[in-house]
């Protein structure tokens, strides 16, 4: 394909064309938690990097947060809702057992042409969903996909368990992935799972989240490091050629340990965990929305997304950022 500027574009790749996020209005600081738990602001900051988080009040729902984030991403694009071909919501905390959250979003936006479904892969869910949407775009079946991560994990947390209660927050983030012409076939994704690790982090139906924190920590550092080494080995790109790494925001020390192991400058690993905590499948799209807003993504920026979490599951996608007018 030859573009108006005359450059030759041999490939169609999935690219992030717009981003959006939505969080509950209520914020809870570490100091607020001190009043209810045997913990301190200092301990939480030092061990996790978290300072505060947004928590759902009774009116805040996973579906409404997802729809608000999706609407923000759609508003930032040049698309109408009818131009969307697919809506995927990654969530482990849907409002209802039946009726996918994605169908609530479809109705709220009026995206009448889109197929819509939810995907549950815990904190890796958003990157799993990007991988699926990306493959459909590569195959030509989908032109524009809305991919959302939305969670209200606070409803799974035992608020008297200091180990987990300090970690999680609620919210939603969304991206539009579109088929764009490219001179390079930069698309890369890789997914993984290890069900033998299911006891490290789980929530039985009707019960609280349970976690073996230290083991999950070690798993996170190991799997993200391996995923980025694999990306470098298989994508044909050196890690230095990737502009921004947006890892699942689970613990600032996990992000720092990965940067150290791979010898990456810390500023290339985006972090906003201080203000959101771990929002599970929503953490990466919320981070992407904030990175774009802060001007850390420019047209053509290469972004590596790496999710990891319960299951155990993990997932990596390499995407280019092409905001409206630069596709
Ligand atoms: N406040 C104060 N002390 C706490 C505490 C809290 N909120 N939580 C645990 N402690 C205590 C422990 O009881 C322990 O005390 P002890 O030495 O007297 O036994 C001490 O702090 C160290 O506990 P440990 O669990 O070894 O701490 P840690 O450095 O591993 O930090 C986590 C705990 C949970 C913050 C950390 O393991 C972690 O972030 N793991 C990954 C969790 C995660 O990312 N989950 C989601 C993945 S998607």
GROMACS .gro file of C-alpha atoms and ligand atoms in nm:
model
  375
    1UNK     CA    1   0.000   0.000   0.000
    2UNK     CA    2   0.139   0.343  -0.096
    3UNK     CA    3   0.032   0.635   0.124
    4UNK     CA    4  -0.028   0.998   0.022
    5UNK     CA    5   0.326   1.085   0.128
    6UNK     CA    6   0.458   0.819  -0.107
    7UNK     CA    7   0.607   0.593   0.159
    8UNK     CA    8   0.553   0.223   0.112
    9UNK     CA    9   0.350   0.036   0.372
   10UNK     CA   10   0.358  -0.337   0.321
   11UNK     CA   11   0.182  -0.440   0.640
   12UNK     CA   12  -0.141  -0.389   0.829
   13UNK     CA   13  -0.080  -0.391   1.205
   14UNK     CA   14  -0.296  -0.334   1.513
   15UNK     CA   15  -0.218   0.002   1.675
   16UNK     CA   16  -0.345   0.190   1.978
   17UNK     CA   17  -0.534   0.485   1.830
   18UNK     CA   18  -0.697   0.622   2.145
   19UNK     CA   19  -0.713   0.569   2.520
   20UNK     CA   20  -0.944   0.655   2.809
   21UNK     CA   21  -1.001   0.576   3.175
   22UNK     CA   22  -1.255   0.611   3.454
   23UNK     CA   23  -1.212   0.564   3.829
   24UNK     CA   24  -1.447   0.593   4.126
   25UNK     CA   25  -1.447   0.939   4.288
   26UNK     CA   26  -1.367   0.804   4.636
   27UNK     CA   27  -0.996   0.792   4.724
   28UNK     CA   28  -0.857   0.611   5.025
   29UNK     CA   29  -0.505   0.695   5.146
   30UNK     CA   30  -0.266   0.471   5.337
   31UNK     CA   31  -0.332   0.693   5.638
   32UNK     CA   32  -0.702   0.611   5.608
   33UNK     CA   33  -0.613   0.239   5.616
   34UNK     CA   34  -0.395   0.286   5.926
   35UNK     CA   35  -0.714   0.357   6.117
   36UNK     CA   36  -0.863   0.017   6.032
   37UNK     CA   37  -0.563  -0.218   5.993
   38UNK     CA   38  -0.238  -0.298   6.177
   39UNK     CA   39  -0.031  -0.123   5.911
   40UNK     CA   40   0.145   0.208   5.847
   41UNK     CA   41   0.173   0.453   5.561
   42UNK     CA   42   0.552   0.401   5.569
   43UNK     CA   43   0.530   0.022   5.544
   44UNK     CA   44   0.288   0.036   5.250
   45UNK     CA   45   0.494   0.295   5.060
   46UNK     CA   46   0.822   0.112   5.115
   47UNK     CA   47   0.697  -0.240   5.040
   48UNK     CA   48   0.461  -0.155   4.750
   49UNK     CA   49   0.501   0.208   4.630
   50UNK     CA   50   0.128   0.264   4.687
   51UNK     CA   51   0.012   0.593   4.843
   52UNK     CA   52  -0.360   0.592   4.772
   53UNK     CA   53  -0.622   0.412   4.564
   54UNK     CA   54  -0.972   0.475   4.426
   55UNK     CA   55  -1.236   0.250   4.578
   56UNK     CA   56  -1.588   0.187   4.453
   57UNK     CA   57  -1.877   0.310   4.662
   58UNK     CA   58  -2.200   0.108   4.644
   59UNK     CA   59  -2.315   0.299   4.332
   60UNK     CA   60  -1.991   0.237   4.139
   61UNK     CA   61  -2.024  -0.071   3.917
   62UNK     CA   62  -1.779  -0.257   3.695
   63UNK     CA   63  -2.009  -0.211   3.394
   64UNK     CA   64  -2.053   0.165   3.440
   65UNK     CA   65  -1.678   0.218   3.495
   66UNK     CA   66  -1.612   0.016   3.178
   67UNK     CA   67  -1.867   0.219   2.978
   68UNK     CA   68  -1.721   0.550   3.103
   69UNK     CA   69  -1.365   0.450   3.015
   70UNK     CA   70  -1.485   0.322   2.676
   71UNK     CA   71  -1.674   0.645   2.603
   72UNK     CA   72  -1.361   0.847   2.689
   73UNK     CA   73  -1.152   0.638   2.448
   74UNK     CA   74  -1.418   0.667   2.177
   75UNK     CA   75  -1.439   1.047   2.225
   76UNK     CA   76  -1.062   1.068   2.182
   77UNK     CA   77  -1.082   0.873   1.853
   78UNK     CA   78  -1.230   0.985   1.521
   79UNK     CA   79  -1.470   0.693   1.519
   80UNK     CA   80  -1.842   0.671   1.576
   81UNK     CA   81  -1.972   0.391   1.796
   82UNK     CA   82  -2.118   0.219   1.485
   83UNK     CA   83  -1.770   0.184   1.337
   84UNK     CA   84  -1.657  -0.048   1.617
   85UNK     CA   85  -1.640  -0.415   1.513
   86UNK     CA   86  -1.557  -0.570   1.850
   87UNK     CA   87  -1.580  -0.492   2.223
   88UNK     CA   88  -1.390  -0.706   2.473
   89UNK     CA   89  -1.402  -0.638   2.846
   90UNK     CA   90  -1.135  -0.806   3.057
   91UNK     CA   91  -1.275  -0.848   3.406
   92UNK     CA   92  -1.287  -1.095   3.694
   93UNK     CA   93  -1.540  -0.883   3.883
   94UNK     CA   94  -1.846  -0.848   3.654
   95UNK     CA   95  -2.164  -0.703   3.811
   96UNK     CA   96  -2.382  -0.992   3.694
   97UNK     CA   97  -2.324  -1.364   3.644
   98UNK     CA   98  -2.514  -1.347   3.315
   99UNK     CA   99  -2.498  -1.057   3.069
  100UNK     CA  100  -2.142  -0.986   2.973
  101UNK     CA  101  -2.006  -0.649   3.084
  102UNK     CA  102  -1.909  -0.592   2.718
  103UNK     CA  103  -2.280  -0.605   2.622
  104UNK     CA  104  -2.354  -0.335   2.882
  105UNK     CA  105  -2.081  -0.125   2.720
  106UNK     CA  106  -2.215  -0.195   2.370
  107UNK     CA  107  -2.564  -0.078   2.472
  108UNK     CA  108  -2.430   0.230   2.654
  109UNK     CA  109  -2.225   0.340   2.351
  110UNK     CA  110  -2.475   0.236   2.082
  111UNK     CA  111  -2.209   0.025   1.912
  112UNK     CA  112  -2.470  -0.175   1.728
  113UNK     CA  113  -2.236  -0.347   1.477
  114UNK     CA  114  -1.986  -0.475   1.735
  115UNK     CA  115  -1.969  -0.827   1.872
  116UNK     CA  116  -1.910  -0.819   2.247
  117UNK     CA  117  -1.789  -1.054   2.519
  118UNK     CA  118  -1.599  -1.068   2.850
  119UNK     CA  119  -1.269  -1.237   2.909
  120UNK     CA  120  -1.144  -1.353   3.250
  121UNK     CA  121  -0.769  -1.400   3.287
  122UNK     CA  122  -0.728  -1.213   3.618
  123UNK     CA  123  -0.467  -0.935   3.610
  124UNK     CA  124  -0.344  -1.056   3.268
  125UNK     CA  125  -0.691  -1.017   3.115
  126UNK     CA  126  -0.640  -0.685   2.939
  127UNK     CA  127  -0.328  -0.804   2.757
  128UNK     CA  128  -0.498  -1.134   2.668
  129UNK     CA  129  -0.784  -0.925   2.521
  130UNK     CA  130  -0.540  -0.704   2.325
  131UNK     CA  131  -0.378  -1.020   2.186
  132UNK     CA  132  -0.716  -1.152   2.065
  133UNK     CA  133  -0.819  -0.820   1.913
  134UNK     CA  134  -0.476  -0.783   1.755
  135UNK     CA  135  -0.495  -1.126   1.592
  136UNK     CA  136  -0.841  -1.047   1.449
  137UNK     CA  137  -0.707  -0.720   1.311
  138UNK     CA  138  -0.410  -0.903   1.156
  139UNK     CA  139  -0.646  -1.155   0.996
  140UNK     CA  140  -0.857  -0.875   0.843
  141UNK     CA  141  -1.175  -0.972   1.028
  142UNK     CA  142  -1.178  -0.665   1.253
  143UNK     CA  143  -1.091  -0.305   1.167
  144UNK     CA  144  -1.159  -0.133   1.502
  145UNK     CA  145  -1.177  -0.301   1.844
  146UNK     CA  146  -1.251  -0.147   2.180
  147UNK     CA  147  -1.052  -0.330   2.448
  148UNK     CA  148  -1.135  -0.253   2.810
  149UNK     CA  149  -1.012  -0.362   3.152
  150UNK     CA  150  -1.260  -0.291   3.432
  151UNK     CA  151  -1.255  -0.415   3.791
  152UNK     CA  152  -1.405  -0.360   4.134
  153UNK     CA  153  -1.161  -0.583   4.323
  154UNK     CA  154  -1.245  -0.406   4.649
  155UNK     CA  155  -1.553  -0.629   4.659
  156UNK     CA  156  -1.329  -0.941   4.676
  157UNK     CA  157  -1.093  -0.804   4.939
  158UNK     CA  158  -1.111  -0.901   5.305
  159UNK     CA  159  -1.078  -0.557   5.462
  160UNK     CA  160  -0.932  -0.705   5.780
  161UNK     CA  161  -0.648  -0.883   5.593
  162UNK     CA  162  -0.364  -0.630   5.589
  163UNK     CA  163  -0.163  -0.825   5.335
  164UNK     CA  164  -0.421  -0.787   5.056
  165UNK     CA  165  -0.633  -0.489   5.169
  166UNK     CA  166  -0.348  -0.243   5.114
  167UNK     CA  167  -0.281  -0.354   4.757
  168UNK     CA  168  -0.594  -0.321   4.548
  169UNK     CA  169  -0.793  -0.037   4.391
  170UNK     CA  170  -1.090  -0.008   4.152
  171UNK     CA  171  -1.123   0.144   3.806
  172UNK     CA  172  -1.135   0.095   3.431
  173UNK     CA  173  -0.924   0.177   3.127
  174UNK     CA  174  -0.994   0.138   2.756
  175UNK     CA  175  -0.809   0.152   2.426
  176UNK     CA  176  -0.923   0.153   2.065
  177UNK     CA  177  -0.709  -0.084   1.859
  178UNK     CA  178  -0.731  -0.015   1.485
  179UNK     CA  179  -0.584  -0.167   1.170
  180UNK     CA  180  -0.318   0.075   1.040
  181UNK     CA  181  -0.071   0.054   0.749
  182UNK     CA  182   0.292   0.013   0.853
  183UNK     CA  183   0.629  -0.027   0.685
  184UNK     CA  184   0.725  -0.285   0.951
  185UNK     CA  185   0.542  -0.590   1.080
  186UNK     CA  186   0.585  -0.481   1.442
  187UNK     CA  187   0.292  -0.677   1.588
  188UNK     CA  188   0.396  -0.930   1.852
  189UNK     CA  189   0.204  -1.110   2.123
  190UNK     CA  190   0.269  -1.404   2.352
  191UNK     CA  191   0.037  -1.563   2.609
  192UNK     CA  192   0.107  -1.812   2.888
  193UNK     CA  193  -0.054  -1.991   3.182
  194UNK     CA  194   0.043  -2.232   3.460
  195UNK     CA  195  -0.260  -2.373   3.641
  196UNK     CA  196  -0.035  -2.558   3.886
  197UNK     CA  197   0.013  -2.219   4.055
  198UNK     CA  198  -0.359  -2.160   4.111
  199UNK     CA  199  -0.323  -2.167   4.492
  200UNK     CA  200  -0.094  -1.864   4.500
  201UNK     CA  201  -0.376  -1.617   4.438
  202UNK     CA  202  -0.744  -1.705   4.425
  203UNK     CA  203  -1.094  -1.609   4.537
  204UNK     CA  204  -1.353  -1.887   4.574
  205UNK     CA  205  -1.705  -1.781   4.465
  206UNK     CA  206  -1.868  -1.593   4.753
  207UNK     CA  207  -1.544  -1.568   4.949
  208UNK     CA  208  -1.242  -1.340   4.985
  209UNK     CA  209  -0.924  -1.312   4.786
  210UNK     CA  210  -0.636  -1.518   4.926
  211UNK     CA  211  -0.274  -1.467   4.835
  212UNK     CA  212   0.075  -1.599   4.903
  213UNK     CA  213   0.235  -1.258   4.864
  214UNK     CA  214   0.604  -1.347   4.854
  215UNK     CA  215   0.558  -1.625   4.601
  216UNK     CA  216   0.340  -1.407   4.379
  217UNK     CA  217   0.607  -1.138   4.399
  218UNK     CA  218   0.880  -1.377   4.284
  219UNK     CA  219   0.657  -1.515   4.008
  220UNK     CA  220   0.587  -1.159   3.886
  221UNK     CA  221   0.953  -1.060   3.863
  222UNK     CA  222   1.052  -1.388   3.695
  223UNK     CA  223   0.773  -1.406   3.439
  224UNK     CA  224   0.789  -1.040   3.330
  225UNK     CA  225   1.166  -1.062   3.287
  226UNK     CA  226   1.129  -1.382   3.082
  227UNK     CA  227   0.848  -1.231   2.873
  228UNK     CA  228   1.057  -0.927   2.780
  229UNK     CA  229   1.360  -1.146   2.699
  230UNK     CA  230   1.135  -1.355   2.474
  231UNK     CA  231   0.996  -1.042   2.308
  232UNK     CA  232   1.351  -0.925   2.231
  233UNK     CA  233   1.446  -1.269   2.096
  234UNK     CA  234   1.137  -1.319   1.879
  235UNK     CA  235   1.021  -0.974   1.764
  236UNK     CA  236   1.343  -0.870   1.594
  237UNK     CA  237   1.357  -0.560   1.815
  238UNK     CA  238   1.607  -0.479   2.085
  239UNK     CA  239   1.452  -0.365   2.414
  240UNK     CA  240   1.626  -0.026   2.359
  241UNK     CA  241   1.401   0.021   2.053
  242UNK     CA  242   1.088   0.005   2.268
  243UNK     CA  243   0.982   0.349   2.386
  244UNK     CA  244   0.769   0.260   2.687
  245UNK     CA  245   0.709  -0.052   2.897
  246UNK     CA  246   0.370  -0.063   3.064
  247UNK     CA  247   0.372  -0.355   3.308
  248UNK     CA  248   0.087  -0.466   3.529
  249UNK     CA  249   0.092  -0.229   3.826
  250UNK     CA  250   0.109  -0.478   4.115
  251UNK     CA  251   0.404  -0.356   4.320
  252UNK     CA  252   0.660  -0.081   4.248
  253UNK     CA  253   0.935  -0.316   4.364
  254UNK     CA  254   0.837  -0.570   4.095
  255UNK     CA  255   0.868  -0.298   3.828
  256UNK     CA  256   1.205  -0.186   3.968
  257UNK     CA  257   1.338  -0.543   3.992
  258UNK     CA  258   1.250  -0.603   3.624
  259UNK     CA  259   1.420  -0.277   3.520
  260UNK     CA  260   1.732  -0.378   3.711
  261UNK     CA  261   1.744  -0.733   3.573
  262UNK     CA  262   1.706  -0.614   3.214
  263UNK     CA  263   1.926  -0.310   3.262
  264UNK     CA  264   1.649  -0.075   3.147
  265UNK     CA  265   1.636   0.293   3.248
  266UNK     CA  266   1.361   0.312   3.517
  267UNK     CA  267   1.190   0.605   3.340
  268UNK     CA  268   1.105   0.379   3.043
  269UNK     CA  269   0.891   0.161   3.275
  270UNK     CA  270   0.577   0.362   3.335
  271UNK     CA  271   0.439   0.358   3.687
  272UNK     CA  272   0.129   0.510   3.842
  273UNK     CA  273   0.074   0.250   4.115
  274UNK     CA  274   0.124   0.523   4.380
  275UNK     CA  275  -0.216   0.672   4.294
  276UNK     CA  276  -0.423   0.366   4.195
  277UNK     CA  277  -0.288   0.057   4.370
  278UNK     CA  278  -0.335  -0.271   4.183
  279UNK     CA  279  -0.652  -0.244   3.972
  280UNK     CA  280  -0.604  -0.593   3.822
  281UNK     CA  281  -0.709  -0.607   3.453
  282UNK     CA  282  -0.762  -0.229   3.454
  283UNK     CA  283  -0.409  -0.136   3.559
  284UNK     CA  284  -0.243  -0.141   3.217
  285UNK     CA  285  -0.509   0.058   3.025
  286UNK     CA  286  -0.535   0.312   3.311
  287UNK     CA  287  -0.156   0.346   3.293
  288UNK     CA  288  -0.168   0.384   2.912
  289UNK     CA  289  -0.429   0.659   2.941
  290UNK     CA  290  -0.216   0.845   3.193
  291UNK     CA  291   0.105   0.797   2.992
  292UNK     CA  292  -0.067   0.945   2.684
  293UNK     CA  293  -0.206   1.235   2.886
  294UNK     CA  294   0.142   1.309   3.024
  295UNK     CA  295   0.287   1.321   2.672
  296UNK     CA  296   0.497   1.006   2.722
  297UNK     CA  297   0.355   0.851   2.404
  298UNK     CA  298   0.418   1.014   2.065
  299UNK     CA  299   0.287   0.908   1.723
  300UNK     CA  300   0.479   0.593   1.633
  301UNK     CA  301   0.592   0.513   1.989
  302UNK     CA  302   0.640   0.142   2.046
  303UNK     CA  303   0.481   0.020   2.368
  304UNK     CA  304   0.531  -0.320   2.533
  305UNK     CA  305   0.247  -0.434   2.759
  306UNK     CA  306   0.309  -0.718   3.005
  307UNK     CA  307   0.038  -0.856   3.232
  308UNK     CA  308   0.066  -1.128   3.498
  309UNK     CA  309  -0.157  -1.260   3.770
  310UNK     CA  310  -0.379  -1.528   3.913
  311UNK     CA  311  -0.420  -1.856   3.731
  312UNK     CA  312  -0.129  -1.825   3.699
  313UNK     CA  313  -0.147  -1.629   3.375
  314UNK     CA  314   0.078  -1.390   3.184
  315UNK     CA  315   0.067  -1.206   2.854
  316UNK     CA  316   0.271  -0.969   2.640
  317UNK     CA  317   0.177  -0.744   2.345
  318UNK     CA  318   0.389  -0.504   2.146
  319UNK     CA  319   0.180  -0.221   1.998
  320UNK     CA  320   0.244   0.109   1.823
  321UNK     CA  321   0.069   0.430   1.929
  322UNK     CA  322  -0.096   0.610   1.636
  323UNK     CA  323  -0.335   0.875   1.765
  324UNK     CA  324  -0.604   1.021   1.531
  325UNK     CA  325  -0.455   1.186   1.224
  326UNK     CA  326  -0.136   0.979   1.235
  327UNK     CA  327  -0.280   0.641   1.142
  328LIG     N1  328   0.154  -0.372   5.710
  328LIG     C1  329   0.253  -0.397   5.799
  328LIG     N2  330   0.316  -0.517   5.803
  328LIG     C2  331   0.277  -0.611   5.716
  328LIG     C3  332   0.175  -0.589   5.621
  328LIG     C4  333   0.113  -0.463   5.622
  328LIG     N3  334   0.015  -0.432   5.535
  328LIG     N4  335   0.161  -0.700   5.547
  328LIG     C5  336   0.249  -0.789   5.592
  328LIG     N5  337   0.320  -0.736   5.695
  328LIG     C6  338   0.426  -0.798   5.774
  328LIG     C7  339   0.421  -0.948   5.773
  328LIG     O1  340   0.332  -0.997   5.871
  328LIG     C8  341   0.564  -0.982   5.802
  328LIG     O2  342   0.586  -0.972   5.940
  328LIG     P1  343   0.686  -1.072   6.017
  328LIG     O3  344   0.821  -1.048   5.957
  328LIG     O4  345   0.673  -1.028   6.158
  328LIG     O5  346   0.633  -1.209   5.992
  328LIG     C9  347   0.643  -0.873   5.734
  328LIG     O6  348   0.551  -0.764   5.714
  328LIG    C10  349   0.699  -0.914   5.599
  328LIG     O7  350   0.596  -0.979   5.527
  328LIG     P2  351   0.613  -1.029   5.380
  328LIG     O8  352   0.486  -1.091   5.336
  328LIG     O9  353   0.740  -1.108   5.371
  328LIG    O10  354   0.635  -0.887   5.308
  328LIG     P3  355   0.670  -0.856   5.160
  328LIG    O11  356   0.787  -0.770   5.155
  328LIG    O12  357   0.669  -0.980   5.076
  328LIG    O13  358   0.546  -0.766   5.116
  328LIG    C11  359   0.350  -0.788   4.980
  328LIG    C12  360   0.416  -0.821   5.113
  328LIG    C13  361   0.212  -0.849   4.977
  328LIG    C14  362   0.342  -0.636   4.968
  328LIG    C15  363   0.439  -0.843   4.867
  328LIG    O14  364   0.471  -0.977   4.893
  328LIG    C16  365   0.376  -0.834   4.732
  328LIG    O15  366   0.349  -0.726   4.682
  328LIG     N6  367   0.355  -0.950   4.667
  328LIG    C17  368   0.294  -0.952   4.537
  328LIG    C18  369   0.147  -0.935   4.550
  328LIG    C19  370   0.081  -0.909   4.419
  328LIG    O16  371   0.137  -0.844   4.334
  328LIG     N7  372  -0.041  -0.959   4.404
  328LIG    C20  373  -0.119  -0.939   4.287
  328LIG    C21  374  -0.055  -1.000   4.168
  328LIG     S1  375  -0.153  -0.974   4.029
   0.00000   0.00000   0.00000
